[in-house]
Amino acid sequence: KNIVPVDGTTITDVAAAALRLREVGVENVLVSLGGNGLLSVSEEGVLNAVVPQVEVKSTVGAGDSLLGGFVVGTVKEMPYAERVRLAAACGTASVMLEGTAVADKAAAMAVTSGMRQERNGQDDKNNPLCQKHRVSGVHNRAAFAVGVFYRRHT
């Protein structure tokens, strides 16, 4: 079951669903797109970190590594786009290893050299770059991984 409904199979459709989470108070939404990278929605807008194609040896722990990279970037007070880039690199570096092995910093940094980031406006439904990507699993209503950070209200 999806946390929010996803009305289609493109990155734009997933971004629209992530924006709905922002509307109810989620500060940062991270959506793992597997081999297609990472989609992030925050007050800075929609950011898509496109990762290089790599040989996948194991997906165990990839989402944890992705979220860990984002948390490290947050603790180090990195600019938001760099946090997203680090998160995507950590998740990608993780899948390049067998089993539950943990990627190191050098492996994650090597991945970043083959990455690019695309910033999309919230209403950018006509962007052909967004339209051409299909998100595997979403079309058959499979759940997608979402890491969220709630803003504390004290």
PDB file of N, CA, C and O in Angstrom, residues 64-135:
ATOM      1  N   ASP A  64      18.440   2.111   3.510  1.00  0.00           N
ATOM      2  CA  ASP A  64      19.042   2.557   4.767  1.00  0.00           C
ATOM      3  C   ASP A  64      20.268   3.416   4.490  1.00  0.00           C
ATOM      4  O   ASP A  64      20.495   4.439   5.145  1.00  0.00           O
ATOM      5  N   SER A  65      21.084   2.984   3.518  1.00  0.00           N
ATOM      6  CA  SER A  65      22.290   3.741   3.165  1.00  0.00           C
ATOM      7  C   SER A  65      21.918   5.096   2.586  1.00  0.00           C
ATOM      8  O   SER A  65      22.548   6.110   2.893  1.00  0.00           O
ATOM      9  N   LEU A  66      20.882   5.121   1.748  1.00  0.00           N
ATOM     10  CA  LEU A  66      20.402   6.369   1.170  1.00  0.00           C
ATOM     11  C   LEU A  66      19.999   7.334   2.280  1.00  0.00           C
ATOM     12  O   LEU A  66      20.450   8.480   2.323  1.00  0.00           O
ATOM     13  N   LEU A  67      19.174   6.857   3.191  1.00  0.00           N
ATOM     14  CA  LEU A  67      18.709   7.715   4.286  1.00  0.00           C
ATOM     15  C   LEU A  67      19.865   8.130   5.188  1.00  0.00           C
ATOM     16  O   LEU A  67      19.941   9.285   5.627  1.00  0.00           O
ATOM     17  N   GLY A  68      20.800   7.213   5.420  1.00  0.00           N
ATOM     18  CA  GLY A  68      21.975   7.544   6.224  1.00  0.00           C
ATOM     19  C   GLY A  68      22.797   8.653   5.596  1.00  0.00           C
ATOM     20  O   GLY A  68      23.279   9.559   6.289  1.00  0.00           O
ATOM     21  N   GLY A  69      22.960   8.615   4.278  1.00  0.00           N
ATOM     22  CA  GLY A  69      23.692   9.677   3.583  1.00  0.00           C
ATOM     23  C   GLY A  69      23.011  11.025   3.751  1.00  0.00           C
ATOM     24  O   GLY A  69      23.667  12.050   3.961  1.00  0.00           O
ATOM     25  N   PHE A  70      21.674  11.024   3.693  1.00  0.00           N
ATOM     26  CA  PHE A  70      20.941  12.278   3.873  1.00  0.00           C
ATOM     27  C   PHE A  70      21.115  12.808   5.292  1.00  0.00           C
ATOM     28  O   PHE A  70      21.318  14.005   5.500  1.00  0.00           O
ATOM     29  N   VAL A  71      21.045  11.916   6.266  1.00  0.00           N
ATOM     30  CA  VAL A  71      21.206  12.331   7.671  1.00  0.00           C
ATOM     31  C   VAL A  71      22.610  12.886   7.909  1.00  0.00           C
ATOM     32  O   VAL A  71      22.771  13.926   8.552  1.00  0.00           O
ATOM     33  N   VAL A  72      23.635  12.213   7.381  1.00  0.00           N
ATOM     34  CA  VAL A  72      25.013  12.712   7.534  1.00  0.00           C
ATOM     35  C   VAL A  72      25.127  14.116   6.932  1.00  0.00           C
ATOM     36  O   VAL A  72      25.689  15.023   7.542  1.00  0.00           O
ATOM     37  N   GLY A  73      24.572  14.297   5.739  1.00  0.00           N
ATOM     38  CA  GLY A  73      24.608  15.616   5.110  1.00  0.00           C
ATOM     39  C   GLY A  73      23.887  16.672   5.923  1.00  0.00           C
ATOM     40  O   GLY A  73      24.313  17.823   6.002  1.00  0.00           O
ATOM     41  N   THR A  74      22.792  16.263   6.560  1.00  0.00           N
ATOM     42  CA  THR A  74      22.036  17.197   7.402  1.00  0.00           C
ATOM     43  C   THR A  74      22.841  17.582   8.633  1.00  0.00           C
ATOM     44  O   THR A  74      22.943  18.763   8.981  1.00  0.00           O
ATOM     45  N   VAL A  75      23.440  16.594   9.290  1.00  0.00           N
ATOM     46  CA  VAL A  75      24.242  16.856  10.488  1.00  0.00           C
ATOM     47  C   VAL A  75      25.427  17.754  10.145  1.00  0.00           C
ATOM     48  O   VAL A  75      25.792  18.645  10.923  1.00  0.00           O
ATOM     49  N   LYS A  76      26.009  17.549   8.973  1.00  0.00           N
ATOM     50  CA  LYS A  76      27.153  18.370   8.544  1.00  0.00           C
ATOM     51  C   LYS A  76      26.721  19.706   7.955  1.00  0.00           C
ATOM     52  O   LYS A  76      27.559  20.473   7.491  1.00  0.00           O
ATOM     53  N   GLU A  77      25.407  19.968   7.965  1.00  0.00           N
ATOM     54  CA  GLU A  77      24.845  21.227   7.479  1.00  0.00           C
ATOM     55  C   GLU A  77      25.234  21.514   6.027  1.00  0.00           C
ATOM     56  O   GLU A  77      25.500  22.650   5.646  1.00  0.00           O
ATOM     57  N   MET A  78      25.242  20.466   5.218  1.00  0.00           N
ATOM     58  CA  MET A  78      25.522  20.624   3.794  1.00  0.00           C
ATOM     59  C   MET A  78      24.317  21.295   3.130  1.00  0.00           C
ATOM     60  O   MET A  78      23.186  21.171   3.604  1.00  0.00           O
ATOM     61  N   PRO A  79      24.540  22.007   2.017  1.00  0.00           N
ATOM     62  CA  PRO A  79      23.401  22.550   1.273  1.00  0.00           C
ATOM     63  C   PRO A  79      22.462  21.413   0.862  1.00  0.00           C
ATOM     64  O   PRO A  79      22.894  20.277   0.641  1.00  0.00           O
ATOM     65  N   TYR A  80      21.183  21.717   0.748  1.00  0.00           N
ATOM     66  CA  TYR A  80      20.188  20.679   0.518  1.00  0.00           C
ATOM     67  C   TYR A  80      20.503  19.825  -0.711  1.00  0.00           C
ATOM     68  O   TYR A  80      20.435  18.598  -0.652  1.00  0.00           O
ATOM     69  N   ALA A  81      20.846  20.440  -1.815  1.00  0.00           N
ATOM     70  CA  ALA A  81      21.129  19.673  -3.038  1.00  0.00           C
ATOM     71  C   ALA A  81      22.287  18.705  -2.826  1.00  0.00           C
ATOM     72  O   ALA A  81      22.286  17.591  -3.363  1.00  0.00           O
ATOM     73  N   GLU A  82      23.274  19.087  -2.029  1.00  0.00           N
ATOM     74  CA  GLU A  82      24.402  18.197  -1.750  1.00  0.00           C
ATOM     75  C   GLU A  82      23.994  17.043  -0.840  1.00  0.00           C
ATOM     76  O   GLU A  82      24.512  15.934  -0.956  1.00  0.00           O
ATOM     77  N   ARG A  83      23.049  17.293   0.071  1.00  0.00           N
ATOM     78  CA  ARG A  83      22.535  16.204   0.917  1.00  0.00           C
ATOM     79  C   ARG A  83      21.831  15.154   0.061  1.00  0.00           C
ATOM     80  O   ARG A  83      22.005  13.952   0.263  1.00  0.00           O
ATOM     81  N   VAL A  84      21.049  15.629  -0.889  1.00  0.00           N
ATOM     82  CA  VAL A  84      20.326  14.720  -1.777  1.00  0.00           C
ATOM     83  C   VAL A  84      21.321  13.939  -2.632  1.00  0.00           C
ATOM     84  O   VAL A  84      21.196  12.732  -2.822  1.00  0.00           O
ATOM     85  N   ARG A  85      22.339  14.622  -3.119  1.00  0.00           N
ATOM     86  CA  ARG A  85      23.374  13.975  -3.937  1.00  0.00           C
ATOM     87  C   ARG A  85      24.109  12.895  -3.127  1.00  0.00           C
ATOM     88  O   ARG A  85      24.334  11.787  -3.608  1.00  0.00           O
ATOM     89  N   LEU A  86      24.465  13.217  -1.884  1.00  0.00           N
ATOM     90  CA  LEU A  86      25.145  12.257  -1.016  1.00  0.00           C
ATOM     91  C   LEU A  86      24.241  11.057  -0.724  1.00  0.00           C
ATOM     92  O   LEU A  86      24.689   9.914  -0.757  1.00  0.00           O
ATOM     93  N   ALA A  87      22.972  11.315  -0.468  1.00  0.00           N
ATOM     94  CA  ALA A  87      22.030  10.229  -0.191  1.00  0.00           C
ATOM     95  C   ALA A  87      21.951   9.271  -1.374  1.00  0.00           C
ATOM     96  O   ALA A  87      22.049   8.045  -1.206  1.00  0.00           O
ATOM     97  N   ALA A  88      21.806   9.809  -2.572  1.00  0.00           N
ATOM     98  CA  ALA A  88      21.708   8.965  -3.767  1.00  0.00           C
ATOM     99  C   ALA A  88      23.008   8.193  -3.991  1.00  0.00           C
ATOM    100  O   ALA A  88      22.988   7.012  -4.355  1.00  0.00           O
ATOM    101  N   ALA A  89      24.129   8.837  -3.755  1.00  0.00           N
ATOM    102  CA  ALA A  89      25.428   8.173  -3.931  1.00  0.00           C
ATOM    103  C   ALA A  89      25.603   7.032  -2.933  1.00  0.00           C
ATOM    104  O   ALA A  89      26.089   5.951  -3.290  1.00  0.00           O
ATOM    105  N   CYS A  90      25.191   7.243  -1.693  1.00  0.00           N
ATOM    106  CA  CYS A  90      25.318   6.194  -0.672  1.00  0.00           C
ATOM    107  C   CYS A  90      24.434   4.996  -1.004  1.00  0.00           C
ATOM    108  O   CYS A  90      24.858   3.844  -0.877  1.00  0.00           O
ATOM    109  N   GLY A  91      23.204   5.246  -1.434  1.00  0.00           N
ATOM    110  CA  GLY A  91      22.324   4.157  -1.819  1.00  0.00           C
ATOM    111  C   GLY A  91      22.864   3.381  -3.008  1.00  0.00           C
ATOM    112  O   GLY A  91      22.845   2.146  -3.028  1.00  0.00           O
ATOM    113  N   THR A  92      23.401   4.096  -3.992  1.00  0.00           N
ATOM    114  CA  THR A  92      23.948   3.454  -5.185  1.00  0.00           C
ATOM    115  C   THR A  92      25.209   2.665  -4.852  1.00  0.00           C
ATOM    116  O   THR A  92      25.386   1.529  -5.308  1.00  0.00           O
ATOM    117  N   ALA A  93      26.098   3.246  -4.063  1.00  0.00           N
ATOM    118  CA  ALA A  93      27.327   2.541  -3.676  1.00  0.00           C
ATOM    119  C   ALA A  93      26.993   1.260  -2.923  1.00  0.00           C
ATOM    120  O   ALA A  93      27.675   0.245  -3.069  1.00  0.00           O
ATOM    121  N   SER A  94      25.922   1.282  -2.145  1.00  0.00           N
ATOM    122  CA  SER A  94      25.514   0.119  -1.371  1.00  0.00           C
ATOM    123  C   SER A  94      25.127  -1.064  -2.258  1.00  0.00           C
ATOM    124  O   SER A  94      25.464  -2.208  -1.959  1.00  0.00           O
ATOM    125  N   VAL A  95      24.426  -0.804  -3.364  1.00  0.00           N
ATOM    126  CA  VAL A  95      23.964  -1.916  -4.210  1.00  0.00           C
ATOM    127  C   VAL A  95      25.093  -2.560  -4.992  1.00  0.00           C
ATOM    128  O   VAL A  95      24.934  -3.654  -5.535  1.00  0.00           O
ATOM    129  N   MET A  96      26.243  -1.931  -5.029  1.00  0.00           N
ATOM    130  CA  MET A  96      27.389  -2.460  -5.760  1.00  0.00           C
ATOM    131  C   MET A  96      28.144  -3.527  -4.965  1.00  0.00           C
ATOM    132  O   MET A  96      29.087  -4.133  -5.467  1.00  0.00           O
ATOM    133  N   LEU A  97      27.716  -3.757  -3.723  1.00  0.00           N
ATOM    134  CA  LEU A  97      28.389  -4.709  -2.838  1.00  0.00           C
ATOM    135  C   LEU A  97      27.520  -5.936  -2.593  1.00  0.00           C
ATOM    136  O   LEU A  97      26.296  -5.864  -2.632  1.00  0.00           O
ATOM    137  N   GLU A  98      28.161  -7.042  -2.298  1.00  0.00           N
ATOM    138  CA  GLU A  98      27.459  -8.291  -1.991  1.00  0.00           C
ATOM    139  C   GLU A  98      26.787  -8.217  -0.623  1.00  0.00           C
ATOM    140  O   GLU A  98      27.338  -7.642   0.320  1.00  0.00           O
ATOM    141  N   GLY A  99      25.619  -8.808  -0.515  1.00  0.00           N
ATOM    142  CA  GLY A  99      24.953  -8.982   0.775  1.00  0.00           C
ATOM    143  C   GLY A  99      24.743  -7.704   1.544  1.00  0.00           C
ATOM    144  O   GLY A  99      24.269  -6.718   1.007  1.00  0.00           O
ATOM    145  N   THR A 100      25.157  -7.747   2.803  1.00  0.00           N
ATOM    146  CA  THR A 100      24.927  -6.601   3.687  1.00  0.00           C
ATOM    147  C   THR A 100      26.188  -5.769   3.905  1.00  0.00           C
ATOM    148  O   THR A 100      26.256  -4.990   4.856  1.00  0.00           O
ATOM    149  N   ALA A 101      27.163  -5.913   3.024  1.00  0.00           N
ATOM    150  CA  ALA A 101      28.392  -5.118   3.151  1.00  0.00           C
ATOM    151  C   ALA A 101      28.046  -3.630   3.067  1.00  0.00           C
ATOM    152  O   ALA A 101      27.123  -3.234   2.362  1.00  0.00           O
ATOM    153  N   VAL A 102      28.793  -2.828   3.797  1.00  0.00           N
ATOM    154  CA  VAL A 102      28.541  -1.391   3.850  1.00  0.00           C
ATOM    155  C   VAL A 102      29.565  -0.664   2.987  1.00  0.00           C
ATOM    156  O   VAL A 102      30.769  -0.875   3.119  1.00  0.00           O
ATOM    157  N   ALA A 103      29.060   0.195   2.102  1.00  0.00           N
ATOM    158  CA  ALA A 103      29.951   0.979   1.244  1.00  0.00           C
ATOM    159  C   ALA A 103      30.681   2.029   2.073  1.00  0.00           C
ATOM    160  O   ALA A 103      30.146   2.546   3.050  1.00  0.00           O
ATOM    161  N   ASP A 104      31.893   2.351   1.670  1.00  0.00           N
ATOM    162  CA  ASP A 104      32.645   3.384   2.385  1.00  0.00           C
ATOM    163  C   ASP A 104      32.522   4.726   1.658  1.00  0.00           C
ATOM    164  O   ASP A 104      31.922   4.833   0.589  1.00  0.00           O
ATOM    165  N   LYS A 105      33.087   5.745   2.266  1.00  0.00           N
ATOM    166  CA  LYS A 105      33.005   7.098   1.740  1.00  0.00           C
ATOM    167  C   LYS A 105      33.601   7.182   0.334  1.00  0.00           C
ATOM    168  O   LYS A 105      33.034   7.843  -0.545  1.00  0.00           O
ATOM    169  N   ALA A 106      34.717   6.515   0.099  1.00  0.00           N
ATOM    170  CA  ALA A 106      35.371   6.566  -1.216  1.00  0.00           C
ATOM    171  C   ALA A 106      34.452   6.023  -2.305  1.00  0.00           C
ATOM    172  O   ALA A 106      34.371   6.583  -3.405  1.00  0.00           O
ATOM    173  N   ALA A 107      33.735   4.942  -2.005  1.00  0.00           N
ATOM    174  CA  ALA A 107      32.817   4.355  -2.986  1.00  0.00           C
ATOM    175  C   ALA A 107      31.671   5.313  -3.299  1.00  0.00           C
ATOM    176  O   ALA A 107      31.295   5.494  -4.459  1.00  0.00           O
ATOM    177  N   ALA A 108      31.123   5.936  -2.268  1.00  0.00           N
ATOM    178  CA  ALA A 108      30.036   6.897  -2.475  1.00  0.00           C
ATOM    179  C   ALA A 108      30.520   8.102  -3.273  1.00  0.00           C
ATOM    180  O   ALA A 108      29.831   8.570  -4.182  1.00  0.00           O
ATOM    181  N   MET A 109      31.713   8.591  -2.974  1.00  0.00           N
ATOM    182  CA  MET A 109      32.237   9.745  -3.694  1.00  0.00           C
ATOM    183  C   MET A 109      32.521   9.404  -5.161  1.00  0.00           C
ATOM    184  O   MET A 109      32.345  10.238  -6.051  1.00  0.00           O
ATOM    185  N   ALA A 110      32.926   8.168  -5.419  1.00  0.00           N
ATOM    186  CA  ALA A 110      33.159   7.739  -6.802  1.00  0.00           C
ATOM    187  C   ALA A 110      31.859   7.749  -7.594  1.00  0.00           C
ATOM    188  O   ALA A 110      31.850   8.103  -8.778  1.00  0.00           O
ATOM    189  N   VAL A 111      30.758   7.396  -6.955  1.00  0.00           N
ATOM    190  CA  VAL A 111      29.454   7.400  -7.628  1.00  0.00           C
ATOM    191  C   VAL A 111      29.057   8.820  -8.008  1.00  0.00           C
ATOM    192  O   VAL A 111      28.490   9.043  -9.082  1.00  0.00           O
ATOM    193  N   THR A 112      29.360   9.793  -7.167  1.00  0.00           N
ATOM    194  CA  THR A 112      28.920  11.167  -7.439  1.00  0.00           C
ATOM    195  C   THR A 112      29.497  11.716  -8.735  1.00  0.00           C
ATOM    196  O   THR A 112      28.884  12.575  -9.363  1.00  0.00           O
ATOM    197  N   SER A 113      30.637  11.212  -9.168  1.00  0.00           N
ATOM    198  CA  SER A 113      31.233  11.744 -10.401  1.00  0.00           C
ATOM    199  C   SER A 113      30.384  11.421 -11.627  1.00  0.00           C
ATOM    200  O   SER A 113      30.446  12.137 -12.619  1.00  0.00           O
ATOM    201  N   GLY A 114      29.571  10.381 -11.555  1.00  0.00           N
ATOM    202  CA  GLY A 114      28.718  10.013 -12.678  1.00  0.00           C
ATOM    203  C   GLY A 114      27.277  10.460 -12.522  1.00  0.00           C
ATOM    204  O   GLY A 114      26.417  10.089 -13.306  1.00  0.00           O
ATOM    205  N   MET A 115      26.993  11.295 -11.519  1.00  0.00           N
ATOM    206  CA  MET A 115      25.623  11.722 -11.242  1.00  0.00           C
ATOM    207  C   MET A 115      25.320  13.061 -11.871  1.00  0.00           C
ATOM    208  O   MET A 115      26.206  13.846 -12.180  1.00  0.00           O
ATOM    209  N   ARG A 116      24.022  13.318 -12.020  1.00  0.00           N
ATOM    210  CA  ARG A 116      23.560  14.659 -12.361  1.00  0.00           C
ATOM    211  C   ARG A 116      22.290  14.924 -11.564  1.00  0.00           C
ATOM    212  O   ARG A 116      21.630  13.990 -11.115  1.00  0.00           O
ATOM    213  N   GLN A 117      21.986  16.186 -11.364  1.00  0.00           N
ATOM    214  CA  GLN A 117      20.772  16.542 -10.643  1.00  0.00           C
ATOM    215  C   GLN A 117      19.903  17.395 -11.549  1.00  0.00           C
ATOM    216  O   GLN A 117      20.403  18.193 -12.329  1.00  0.00           O
ATOM    217  N   GLU A 118      18.608  17.180 -11.426  1.00  0.00           N
ATOM    218  CA  GLU A 118      17.636  17.931 -12.201  1.00  0.00           C
ATOM    219  C   GLU A 118      16.658  18.576 -11.227  1.00  0.00           C
ATOM    220  O   GLU A 118      16.097  17.903 -10.379  1.00  0.00           O
ATOM    221  N   ARG A 119      16.507  19.864 -11.335  1.00  0.00           N
ATOM    222  CA  ARG A 119      15.559  20.568 -10.477  1.00  0.00           C
ATOM    223  C   ARG A 119      14.312  20.848 -11.305  1.00  0.00           C
ATOM    224  O   ARG A 119      14.380  21.372 -12.392  1.00  0.00           O
ATOM    225  N   ASN A 120      13.165  20.468 -10.765  1.00  0.00           N
ATOM    226  CA  ASN A 120      11.904  20.614 -11.475  1.00  0.00           C
ATOM    227  C   ASN A 120      10.968  21.497 -10.671  1.00  0.00           C
ATOM    228  O   ASN A 120      10.786  21.282  -9.489  1.00  0.00           O
ATOM    229  N   GLY A 121      10.348  22.454 -11.346  1.00  0.00           N
ATOM    230  CA  GLY A 121       9.338  23.267 -10.689  1.00  0.00           C
ATOM    231  C   GLY A 121       8.153  22.409 -10.292  1.00  0.00           C
ATOM    232  O   GLY A 121       7.891  21.366 -10.878  1.00  0.00           O
ATOM    233  N   GLN A 122       7.425  22.824  -9.274  1.00  0.00           N
ATOM    234  CA  GLN A 122       6.315  22.026  -8.769  1.00  0.00           C
ATOM    235  C   GLN A 122       5.224  21.822  -9.807  1.00  0.00           C
ATOM    236  O   GLN A 122       4.501  20.852  -9.764  1.00  0.00           O
ATOM    237  N   ASP A 123       5.108  22.738 -10.766  1.00  0.00           N
ATOM    238  CA  ASP A 123       4.053  22.596 -11.762  1.00  0.00           C
ATOM    239  C   ASP A 123       4.627  22.257 -13.134  1.00  0.00           C
ATOM    240  O   ASP A 123       4.019  22.525 -14.151  1.00  0.00           O
ATOM    241  N   ASP A 124       5.767  21.638 -13.177  1.00  0.00           N
ATOM    242  CA  ASP A 124       6.479  21.366 -14.420  1.00  0.00           C
ATOM    243  C   ASP A 124       6.030  20.047 -15.046  1.00  0.00           C
ATOM    244  O   ASP A 124       6.812  19.175 -15.325  1.00  0.00           O
ATOM    245  N   LYS A 125       4.743  19.900 -15.294  1.00  0.00           N
ATOM    246  CA  LYS A 125       4.192  18.651 -15.828  1.00  0.00           C
ATOM    247  C   LYS A 125       4.586  18.410 -17.280  1.00  0.00           C
ATOM    248  O   LYS A 125       4.490  17.300 -17.764  1.00  0.00           O
ATOM    249  N   ASN A 126       5.025  19.439 -18.001  1.00  0.00           N
ATOM    250  CA  ASN A 126       5.366  19.286 -19.411  1.00  0.00           C
ATOM    251  C   ASN A 126       6.845  19.046 -19.656  1.00  0.00           C
ATOM    252  O   ASN A 126       7.285  19.021 -20.790  1.00  0.00           O
ATOM    253  N   ASN A 127       7.621  18.888 -18.589  1.00  0.00           N
ATOM    254  CA  ASN A 127       9.051  18.655 -18.740  1.00  0.00           C
ATOM    255  C   ASN A 127       9.269  17.268 -19.332  1.00  0.00           C
ATOM    256  O   ASN A 127       8.969  16.267 -18.689  1.00  0.00           O
ATOM    257  N   PRO A 128       9.797  17.159 -20.583  1.00  0.00           N
ATOM    258  CA  PRO A 128       9.947  15.843 -21.202  1.00  0.00           C
ATOM    259  C   PRO A 128      10.919  14.936 -20.453  1.00  0.00           C
ATOM    260  O   PRO A 128      10.800  13.721 -20.501  1.00  0.00           O
ATOM    261  N   LEU A 129      11.869  15.520 -19.728  1.00  0.00           N
ATOM    262  CA  LEU A 129      12.807  14.717 -18.967  1.00  0.00           C
ATOM    263  C   LEU A 129      12.070  13.949 -17.875  1.00  0.00           C
ATOM    264  O   LEU A 129      12.355  12.783 -17.622  1.00  0.00           O
ATOM    265  N   CYS A 130      11.101  14.593 -17.251  1.00  0.00           N
ATOM    266  CA  CYS A 130      10.306  13.909 -16.222  1.00  0.00           C
ATOM    267  C   CYS A 130       9.377  12.884 -16.848  1.00  0.00           C
ATOM    268  O   CYS A 130       9.173  11.816 -16.307  1.00  0.00           O
ATOM    269  N   GLN A 131       8.813  13.214 -17.965  1.00  0.00           N
ATOM    270  CA  GLN A 131       7.815  12.340 -18.577  1.00  0.00           C
ATOM    271  C   GLN A 131       8.400  11.037 -19.083  1.00  0.00           C
ATOM    272  O   GLN A 131       7.728  10.028 -19.101  1.00  0.00           O
ATOM    273  N   LYS A 132       9.645  11.041 -19.520  1.00  0.00           N
ATOM    274  CA  LYS A 132      10.171   9.834 -20.160  1.00  0.00           C
ATOM    275  C   LYS A 132      10.575   8.739 -19.176  1.00  0.00           C
ATOM    276  O   LYS A 132      10.689   7.599 -19.544  1.00  0.00           O
ATOM    277  N   HIS A 133      10.810   9.097 -17.923  1.00  0.00           N
ATOM    278  CA  HIS A 133      11.231   8.100 -16.941  1.00  0.00           C
ATOM    279  C   HIS A 133      10.028   7.386 -16.353  1.00  0.00           C
ATOM    280  O   HIS A 133       9.065   8.018 -15.959  1.00  0.00           O
ATOM    281  N   ARG A 134      10.092   6.090 -16.292  1.00  0.00           N
ATOM    282  CA  ARG A 134       9.051   5.297 -15.642  1.00  0.00           C
ATOM    283  C   ARG A 134       9.626   4.783 -14.326  1.00  0.00           C
ATOM    284  O   ARG A 134      10.781   4.398 -14.261  1.00  0.00           O
ATOM    285  N   VAL A 135       8.819   4.791 -13.311  1.00  0.00           N
ATOM    286  CA  VAL A 135       9.260   4.337 -12.001  1.00  0.00           C
ATOM    287  C   VAL A 135       8.786   2.897 -11.822  1.00  0.00           C
ATOM    288  O   VAL A 135       7.598   2.641 -11.768  1.00  0.00           O
TER     289      VAL A 135
END
